[in-house]
CSV table of C-alpha atoms and ligand atoms in Angstrom, one decimal:
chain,number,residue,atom,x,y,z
H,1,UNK,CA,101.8,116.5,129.8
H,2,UNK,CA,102.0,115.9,125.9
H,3,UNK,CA,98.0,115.4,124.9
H,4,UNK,CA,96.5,113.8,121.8
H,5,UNK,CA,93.1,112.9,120.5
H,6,UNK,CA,92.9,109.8,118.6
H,7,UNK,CA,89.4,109.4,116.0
H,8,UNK,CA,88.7,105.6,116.0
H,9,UNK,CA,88.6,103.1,118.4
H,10,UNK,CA,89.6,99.9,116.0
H,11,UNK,CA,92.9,98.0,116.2
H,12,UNK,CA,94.9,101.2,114.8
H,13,UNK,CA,93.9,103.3,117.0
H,14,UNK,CA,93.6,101.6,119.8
H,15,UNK,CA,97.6,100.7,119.3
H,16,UNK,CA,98.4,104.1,119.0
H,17,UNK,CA,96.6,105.1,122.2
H,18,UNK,CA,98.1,101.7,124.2
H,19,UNK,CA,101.9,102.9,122.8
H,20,UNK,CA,101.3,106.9,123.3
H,21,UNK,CA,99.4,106.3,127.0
H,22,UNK,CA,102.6,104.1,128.2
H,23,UNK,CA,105.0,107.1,127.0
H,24,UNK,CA,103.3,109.5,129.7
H,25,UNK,CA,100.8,111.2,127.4
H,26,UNK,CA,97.1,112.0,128.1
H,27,UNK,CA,95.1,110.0,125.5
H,28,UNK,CA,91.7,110.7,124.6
H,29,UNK,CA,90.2,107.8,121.7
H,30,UNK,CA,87.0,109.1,120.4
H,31,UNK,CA,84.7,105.9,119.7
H,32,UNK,CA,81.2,105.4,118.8
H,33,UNK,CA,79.7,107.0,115.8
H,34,UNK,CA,79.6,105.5,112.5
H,35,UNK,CA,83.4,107.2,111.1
H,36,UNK,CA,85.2,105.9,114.7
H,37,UNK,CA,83.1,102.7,115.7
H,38,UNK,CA,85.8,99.5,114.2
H,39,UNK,CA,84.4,97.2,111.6
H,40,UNK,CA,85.9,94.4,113.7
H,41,UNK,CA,83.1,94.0,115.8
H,42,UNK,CA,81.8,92.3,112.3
H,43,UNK,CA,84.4,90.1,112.1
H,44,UNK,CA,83.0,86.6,112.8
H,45,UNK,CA,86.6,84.4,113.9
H,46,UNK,CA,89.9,86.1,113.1
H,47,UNK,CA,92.1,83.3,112.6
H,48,UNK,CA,95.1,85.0,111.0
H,49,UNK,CA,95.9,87.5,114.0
H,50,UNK,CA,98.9,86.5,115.5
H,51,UNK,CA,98.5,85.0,119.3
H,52,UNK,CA,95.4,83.5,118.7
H,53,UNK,CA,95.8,79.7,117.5
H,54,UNK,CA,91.9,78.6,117.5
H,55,UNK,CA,91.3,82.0,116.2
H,56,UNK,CA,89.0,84.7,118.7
H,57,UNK,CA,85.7,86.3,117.5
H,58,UNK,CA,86.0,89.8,116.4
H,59,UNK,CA,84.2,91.5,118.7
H,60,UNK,CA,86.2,89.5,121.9
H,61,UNK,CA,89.6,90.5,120.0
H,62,UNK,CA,88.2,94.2,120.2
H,63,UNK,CA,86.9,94.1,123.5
H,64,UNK,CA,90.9,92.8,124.8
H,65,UNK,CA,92.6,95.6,122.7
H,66,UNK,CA,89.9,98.4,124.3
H,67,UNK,CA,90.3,97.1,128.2
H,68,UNK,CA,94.3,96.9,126.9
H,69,UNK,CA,94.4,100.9,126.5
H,70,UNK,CA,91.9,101.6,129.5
H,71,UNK,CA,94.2,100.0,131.0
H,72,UNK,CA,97.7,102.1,130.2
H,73,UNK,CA,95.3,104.9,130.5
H,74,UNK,CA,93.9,105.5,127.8
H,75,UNK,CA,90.2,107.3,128.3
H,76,UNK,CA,87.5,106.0,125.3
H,77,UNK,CA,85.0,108.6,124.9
H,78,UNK,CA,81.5,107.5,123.8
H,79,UNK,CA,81.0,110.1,121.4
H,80,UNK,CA,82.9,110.8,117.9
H,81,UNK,CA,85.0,113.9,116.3
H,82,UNK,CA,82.6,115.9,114.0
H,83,UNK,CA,85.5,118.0,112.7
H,84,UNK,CA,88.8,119.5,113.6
H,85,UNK,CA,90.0,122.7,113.3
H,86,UNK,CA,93.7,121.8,112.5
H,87,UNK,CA,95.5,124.6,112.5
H,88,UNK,CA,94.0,124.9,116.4
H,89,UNK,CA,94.5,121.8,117.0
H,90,UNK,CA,91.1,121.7,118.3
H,91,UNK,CA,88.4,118.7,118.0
H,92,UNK,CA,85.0,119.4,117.7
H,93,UNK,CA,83.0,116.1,119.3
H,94,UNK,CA,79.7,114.9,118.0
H,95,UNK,CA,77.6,116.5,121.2
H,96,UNK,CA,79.1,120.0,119.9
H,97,UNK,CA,82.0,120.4,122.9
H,98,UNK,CA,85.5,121.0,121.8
H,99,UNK,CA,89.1,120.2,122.7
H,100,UNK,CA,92.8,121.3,122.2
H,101,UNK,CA,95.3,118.7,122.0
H,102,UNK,CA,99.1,118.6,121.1
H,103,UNK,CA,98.6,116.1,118.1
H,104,UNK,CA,95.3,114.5,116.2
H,105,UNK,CA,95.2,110.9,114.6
H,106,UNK,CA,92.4,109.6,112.4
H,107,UNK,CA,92.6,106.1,112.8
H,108,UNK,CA,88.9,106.1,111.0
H,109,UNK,CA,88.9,103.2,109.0
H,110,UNK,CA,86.4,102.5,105.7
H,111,UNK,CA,82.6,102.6,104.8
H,112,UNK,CA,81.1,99.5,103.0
H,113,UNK,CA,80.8,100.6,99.2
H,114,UNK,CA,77.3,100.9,97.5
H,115,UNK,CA,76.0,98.7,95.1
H,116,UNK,CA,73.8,100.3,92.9
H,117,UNK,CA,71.0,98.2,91.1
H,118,UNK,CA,67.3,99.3,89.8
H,119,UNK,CA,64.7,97.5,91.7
H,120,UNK,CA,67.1,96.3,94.8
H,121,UNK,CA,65.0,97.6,97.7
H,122,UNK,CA,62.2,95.2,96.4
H,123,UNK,CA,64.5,92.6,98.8
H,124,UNK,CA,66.1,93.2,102.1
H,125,UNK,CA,69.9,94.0,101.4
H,126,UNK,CA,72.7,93.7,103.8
H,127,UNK,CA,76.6,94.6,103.8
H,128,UNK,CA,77.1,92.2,107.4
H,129,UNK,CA,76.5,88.6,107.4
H,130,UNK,CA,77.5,88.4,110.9
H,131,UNK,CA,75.5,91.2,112.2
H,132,UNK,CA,72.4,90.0,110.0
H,133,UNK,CA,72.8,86.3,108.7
H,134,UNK,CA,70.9,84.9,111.6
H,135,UNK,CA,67.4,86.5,110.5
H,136,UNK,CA,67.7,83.5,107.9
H,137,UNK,CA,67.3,80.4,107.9
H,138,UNK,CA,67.3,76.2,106.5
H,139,UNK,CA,64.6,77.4,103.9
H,140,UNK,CA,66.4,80.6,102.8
H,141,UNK,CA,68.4,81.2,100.0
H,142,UNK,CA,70.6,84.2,99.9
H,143,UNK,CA,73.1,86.0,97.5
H,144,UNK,CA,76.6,88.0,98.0
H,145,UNK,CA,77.6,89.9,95.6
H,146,UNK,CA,81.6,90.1,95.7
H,147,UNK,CA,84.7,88.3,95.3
H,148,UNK,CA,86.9,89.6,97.8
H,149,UNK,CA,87.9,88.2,101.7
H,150,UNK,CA,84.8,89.7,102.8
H,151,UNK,CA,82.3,88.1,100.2
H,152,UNK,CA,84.0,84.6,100.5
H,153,UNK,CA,84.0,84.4,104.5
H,154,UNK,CA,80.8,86.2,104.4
H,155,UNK,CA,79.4,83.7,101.9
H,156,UNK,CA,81.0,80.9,104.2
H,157,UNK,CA,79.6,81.6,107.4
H,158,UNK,CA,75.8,82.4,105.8
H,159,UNK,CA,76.6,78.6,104.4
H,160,UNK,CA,76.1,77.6,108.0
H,161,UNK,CA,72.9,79.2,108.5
H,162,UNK,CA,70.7,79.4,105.0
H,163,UNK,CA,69.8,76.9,103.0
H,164,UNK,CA,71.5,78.1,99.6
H,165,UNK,CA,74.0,80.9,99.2
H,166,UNK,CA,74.9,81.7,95.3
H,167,UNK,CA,77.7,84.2,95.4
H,168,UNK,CA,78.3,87.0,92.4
H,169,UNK,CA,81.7,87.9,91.4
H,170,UNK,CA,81.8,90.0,88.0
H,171,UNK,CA,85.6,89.1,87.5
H,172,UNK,CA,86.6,85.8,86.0
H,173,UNK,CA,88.3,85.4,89.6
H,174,UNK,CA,88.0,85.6,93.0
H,175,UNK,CA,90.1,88.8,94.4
H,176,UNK,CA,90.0,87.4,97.9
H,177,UNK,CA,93.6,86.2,99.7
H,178,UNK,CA,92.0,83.7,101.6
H,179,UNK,CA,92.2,80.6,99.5
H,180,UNK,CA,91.6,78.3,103.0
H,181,UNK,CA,88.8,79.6,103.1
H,182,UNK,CA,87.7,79.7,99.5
H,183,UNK,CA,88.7,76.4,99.2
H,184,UNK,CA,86.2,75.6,102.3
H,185,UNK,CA,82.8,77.3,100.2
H,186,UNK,CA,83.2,75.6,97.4
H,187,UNK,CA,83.7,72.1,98.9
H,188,UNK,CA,80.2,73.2,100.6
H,189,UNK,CA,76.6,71.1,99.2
H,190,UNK,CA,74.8,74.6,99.2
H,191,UNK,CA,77.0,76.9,98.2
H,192,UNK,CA,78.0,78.3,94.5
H,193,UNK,CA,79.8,81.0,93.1
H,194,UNK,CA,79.1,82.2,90.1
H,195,UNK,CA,82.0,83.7,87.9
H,196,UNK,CA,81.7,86.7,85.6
H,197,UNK,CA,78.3,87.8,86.9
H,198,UNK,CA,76.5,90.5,88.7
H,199,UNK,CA,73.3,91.4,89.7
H,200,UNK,CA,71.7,93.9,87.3
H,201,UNK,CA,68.1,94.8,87.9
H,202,UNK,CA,65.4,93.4,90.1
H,203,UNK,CA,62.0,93.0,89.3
H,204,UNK,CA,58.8,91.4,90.8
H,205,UNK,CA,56.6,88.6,89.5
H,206,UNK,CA,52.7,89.0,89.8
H,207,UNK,CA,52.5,88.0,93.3
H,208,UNK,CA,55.4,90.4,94.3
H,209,UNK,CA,58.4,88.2,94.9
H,210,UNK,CA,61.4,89.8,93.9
H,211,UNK,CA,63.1,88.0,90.4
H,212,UNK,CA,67.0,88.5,90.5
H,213,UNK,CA,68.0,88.9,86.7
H,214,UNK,CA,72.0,88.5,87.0
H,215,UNK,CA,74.3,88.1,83.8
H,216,UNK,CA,77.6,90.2,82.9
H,217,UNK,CA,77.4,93.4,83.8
H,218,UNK,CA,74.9,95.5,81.8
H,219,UNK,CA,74.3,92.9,79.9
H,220,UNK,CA,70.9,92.6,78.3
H,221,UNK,CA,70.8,88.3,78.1
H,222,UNK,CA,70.3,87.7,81.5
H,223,UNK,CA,69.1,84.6,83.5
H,224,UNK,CA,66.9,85.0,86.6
H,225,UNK,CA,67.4,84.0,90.4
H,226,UNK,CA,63.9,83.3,91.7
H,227,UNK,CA,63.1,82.6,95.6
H,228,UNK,CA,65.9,85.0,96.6
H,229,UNK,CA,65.2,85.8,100.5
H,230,UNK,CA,68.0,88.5,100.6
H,231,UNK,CA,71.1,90.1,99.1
H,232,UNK,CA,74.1,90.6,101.1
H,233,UNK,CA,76.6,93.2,99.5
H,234,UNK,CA,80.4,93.2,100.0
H,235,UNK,CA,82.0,95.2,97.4
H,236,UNK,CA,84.9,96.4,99.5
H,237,UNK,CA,85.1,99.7,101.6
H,238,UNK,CA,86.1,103.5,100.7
H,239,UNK,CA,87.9,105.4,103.5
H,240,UNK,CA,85.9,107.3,106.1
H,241,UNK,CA,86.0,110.7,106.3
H,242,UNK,CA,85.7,113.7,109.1
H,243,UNK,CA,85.5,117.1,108.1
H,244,UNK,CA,89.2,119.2,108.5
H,245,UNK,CA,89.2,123.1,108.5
H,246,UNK,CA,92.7,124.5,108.0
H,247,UNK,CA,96.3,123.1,107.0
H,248,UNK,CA,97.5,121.7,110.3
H,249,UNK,CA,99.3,118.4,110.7
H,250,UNK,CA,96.6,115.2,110.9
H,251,UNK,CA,98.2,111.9,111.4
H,252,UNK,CA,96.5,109.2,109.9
H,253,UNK,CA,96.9,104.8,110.5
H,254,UNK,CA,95.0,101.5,109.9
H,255,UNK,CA,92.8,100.9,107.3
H,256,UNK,CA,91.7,104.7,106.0
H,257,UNK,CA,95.2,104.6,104.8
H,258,UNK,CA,97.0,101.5,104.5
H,259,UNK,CA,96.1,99.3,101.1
H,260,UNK,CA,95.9,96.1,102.8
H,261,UNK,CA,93.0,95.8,105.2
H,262,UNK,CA,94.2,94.0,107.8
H,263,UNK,CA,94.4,93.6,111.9
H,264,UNK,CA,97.8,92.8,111.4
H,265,UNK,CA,98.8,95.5,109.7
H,266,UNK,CA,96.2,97.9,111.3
H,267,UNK,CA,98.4,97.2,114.9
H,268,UNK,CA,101.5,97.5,113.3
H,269,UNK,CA,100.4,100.9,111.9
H,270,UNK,CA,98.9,102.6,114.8
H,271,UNK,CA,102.0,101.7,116.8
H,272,UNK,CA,104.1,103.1,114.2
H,273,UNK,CA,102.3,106.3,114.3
H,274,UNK,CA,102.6,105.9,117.9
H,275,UNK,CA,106.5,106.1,118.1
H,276,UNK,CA,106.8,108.3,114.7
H,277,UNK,CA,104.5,111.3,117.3
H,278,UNK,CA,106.7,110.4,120.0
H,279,UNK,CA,110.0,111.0,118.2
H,280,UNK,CA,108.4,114.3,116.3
H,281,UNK,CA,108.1,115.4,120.0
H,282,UNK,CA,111.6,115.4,120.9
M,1,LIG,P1,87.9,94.1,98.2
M,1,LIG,O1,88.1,95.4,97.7
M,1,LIG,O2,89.1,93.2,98.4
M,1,LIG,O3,86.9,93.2,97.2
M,1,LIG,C1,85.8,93.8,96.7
M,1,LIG,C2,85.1,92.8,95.8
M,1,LIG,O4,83.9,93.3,95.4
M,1,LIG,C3,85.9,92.5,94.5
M,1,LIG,O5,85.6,91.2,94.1
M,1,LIG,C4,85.3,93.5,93.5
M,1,LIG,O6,85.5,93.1,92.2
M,1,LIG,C5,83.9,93.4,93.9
M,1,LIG,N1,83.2,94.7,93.5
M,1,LIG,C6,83.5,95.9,93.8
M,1,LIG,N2,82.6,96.8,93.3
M,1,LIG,C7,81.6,96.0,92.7
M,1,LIG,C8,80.4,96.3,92.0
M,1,LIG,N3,80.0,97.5,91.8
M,1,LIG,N4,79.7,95.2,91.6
M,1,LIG,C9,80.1,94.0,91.8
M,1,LIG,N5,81.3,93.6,92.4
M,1,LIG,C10,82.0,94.6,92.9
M,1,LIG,O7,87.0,94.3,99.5
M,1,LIG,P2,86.8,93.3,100.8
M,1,LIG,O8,85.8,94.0,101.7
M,1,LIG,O9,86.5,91.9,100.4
M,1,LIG,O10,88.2,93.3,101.5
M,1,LIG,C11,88.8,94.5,101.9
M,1,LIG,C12,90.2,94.3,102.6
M,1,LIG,O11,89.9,93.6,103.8
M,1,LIG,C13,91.1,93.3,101.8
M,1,LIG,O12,92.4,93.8,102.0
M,1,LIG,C14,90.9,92.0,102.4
M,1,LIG,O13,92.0,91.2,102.3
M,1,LIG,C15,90.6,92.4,103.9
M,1,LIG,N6,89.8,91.4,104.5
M,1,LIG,C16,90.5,90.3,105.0
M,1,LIG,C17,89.8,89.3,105.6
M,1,LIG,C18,90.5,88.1,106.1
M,1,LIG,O14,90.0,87.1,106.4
M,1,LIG,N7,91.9,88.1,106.1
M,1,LIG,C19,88.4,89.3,105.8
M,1,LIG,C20,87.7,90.5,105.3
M,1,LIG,C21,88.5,91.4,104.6
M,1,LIG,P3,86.8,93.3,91.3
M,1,LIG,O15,87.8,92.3,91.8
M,1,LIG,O16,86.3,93.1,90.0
M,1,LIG,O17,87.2,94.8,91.6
């Protein structure tokens, strides 16, 4: 039996393992650290994934596709790869045991970018508004920084929960694809997005409350933000990484490699991975 370790347990590679698992081989997904763990379980309600008219909460859509591959036969492992030794095709797990396999994918997806900014630890900063949006409320006014998918539906569902959200995008436009839901922050009372702006230093008034001074970029005129309860940073995301020794074959699907970060595409990837091992196999 054909047998294949598979880093990440997010749409990509869950697809791969449902696809490979149903043509006879013995599938091993490596989940659970911070390279293999999915980003979906973020994602508030995915309403453009196919199947799902009233849309499905992230976390529930990831839960179906994991019990999905358990169930072709597909065994999630609760730790992740530290590093492969390719030209072995041996996978080193995060506990320190190690595995041969016939064929390695990295379905590993992205880390959230940095933002750097003097004097931005004087305020709680976040990259989730999902995971931490809640720990605000009515009399809180937050900012995201970003104008991409994430910022806008981040920025949307905080506009729920606080009771101002001012959103920073440094480009004269949004770079989000999302224009439903675009359209829906800035039809919102308590919601504003400021164009051409970014966050450039923060400092503290005399009784220690953090003063936001935002402007373009580098820019010395700035004006200032004041009663700021938090920052929430969504910049975009860089692929993850896991360490490779030697010049053997490593497939790769879903978000660490395609350009558009997307379930959609993610599924489509890790099945086309799937069939690509198969018919390499032959
Ligand atoms: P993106 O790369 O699409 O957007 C990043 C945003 O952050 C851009 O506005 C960028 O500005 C800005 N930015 C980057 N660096 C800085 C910086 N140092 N200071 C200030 N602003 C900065 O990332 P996302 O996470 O938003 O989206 C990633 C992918 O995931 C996209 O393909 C997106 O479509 C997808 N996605 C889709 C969702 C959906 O609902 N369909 C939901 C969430 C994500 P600039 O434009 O100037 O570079």
């Amino acid at each position: 039996m054909n047998r294949v370790a598979i880093a990440g347990a997010g749409p990509a590679g869950l697809t791969c393992a449902i696809y490979l698992a149903r043509a006879g081989w013995k599938v091993d997904v490596y989940a659970n650290d911070e390279n293999t763990e999915s980003s979906l379980v973020e994602a508030d309600l995915v309403e453009n994934y196919p199947g799902f008219p009233d849309g499905e909460q992230g976390f529930l859509l990831l839960n179906r596709m994991i019990k999905q591959a358990q169930k072709c036969g597909a065994c999630i492992h609760p730790e992740g790869v530290a590093k492969v030794l390719t030209d072995e095709r041996k996978v080193v797990d995060t506990v320190g045991n190690a595995y041969v396999y016939d064929e390695y994918v990295e379905a590993i997806g992205c880390k959230r970018r940095e933002f750097e900014c003097p004097g931005i630890d004087l305020l709680p900063v976040h990259t989730c508004a999902i995971c931490d949006g809640t720990l605000y409320g009515k009399n809180d006014k937050v900012v995201v920084i970003g104008g991409g998918d994430t910022a806008i539906s981040s920025a949307l569902y905080l506009s729920n929960i606080v009771g101002q959200v001012t959103v920073l995008v440094r480009k004269p436009q949004c770079r989000c694809t999302n224009q439903l839901a675009l359209n829906a922050l800035v039809g919102k009372s308590n919601a504003e997005i400021m164009y051409e702006t970014t966050l450039n230093t923060v400092t503290k008034d005399g009784l220690g409350k953090p003063i936001l001074h935002i402007g373009k970029a580098n820019y010395y005129a700035d004006f200032m933000l004041l009663g700021i309860s938090s920052v929430f940073v969504c910049i975009g995301s860089e692929p993850n990484t896991i360490e490779h020794i030697g010049n053997g074959k490593v497939w790769r699907c879903g978000d660490c490699v395609e350009e558009h970060k997307q379930i959609a595409i993610a599924v489509g990837s890790g099945a086309k991975t799937a069939l690509d091992i198969i018919g390499s196999c032959r």
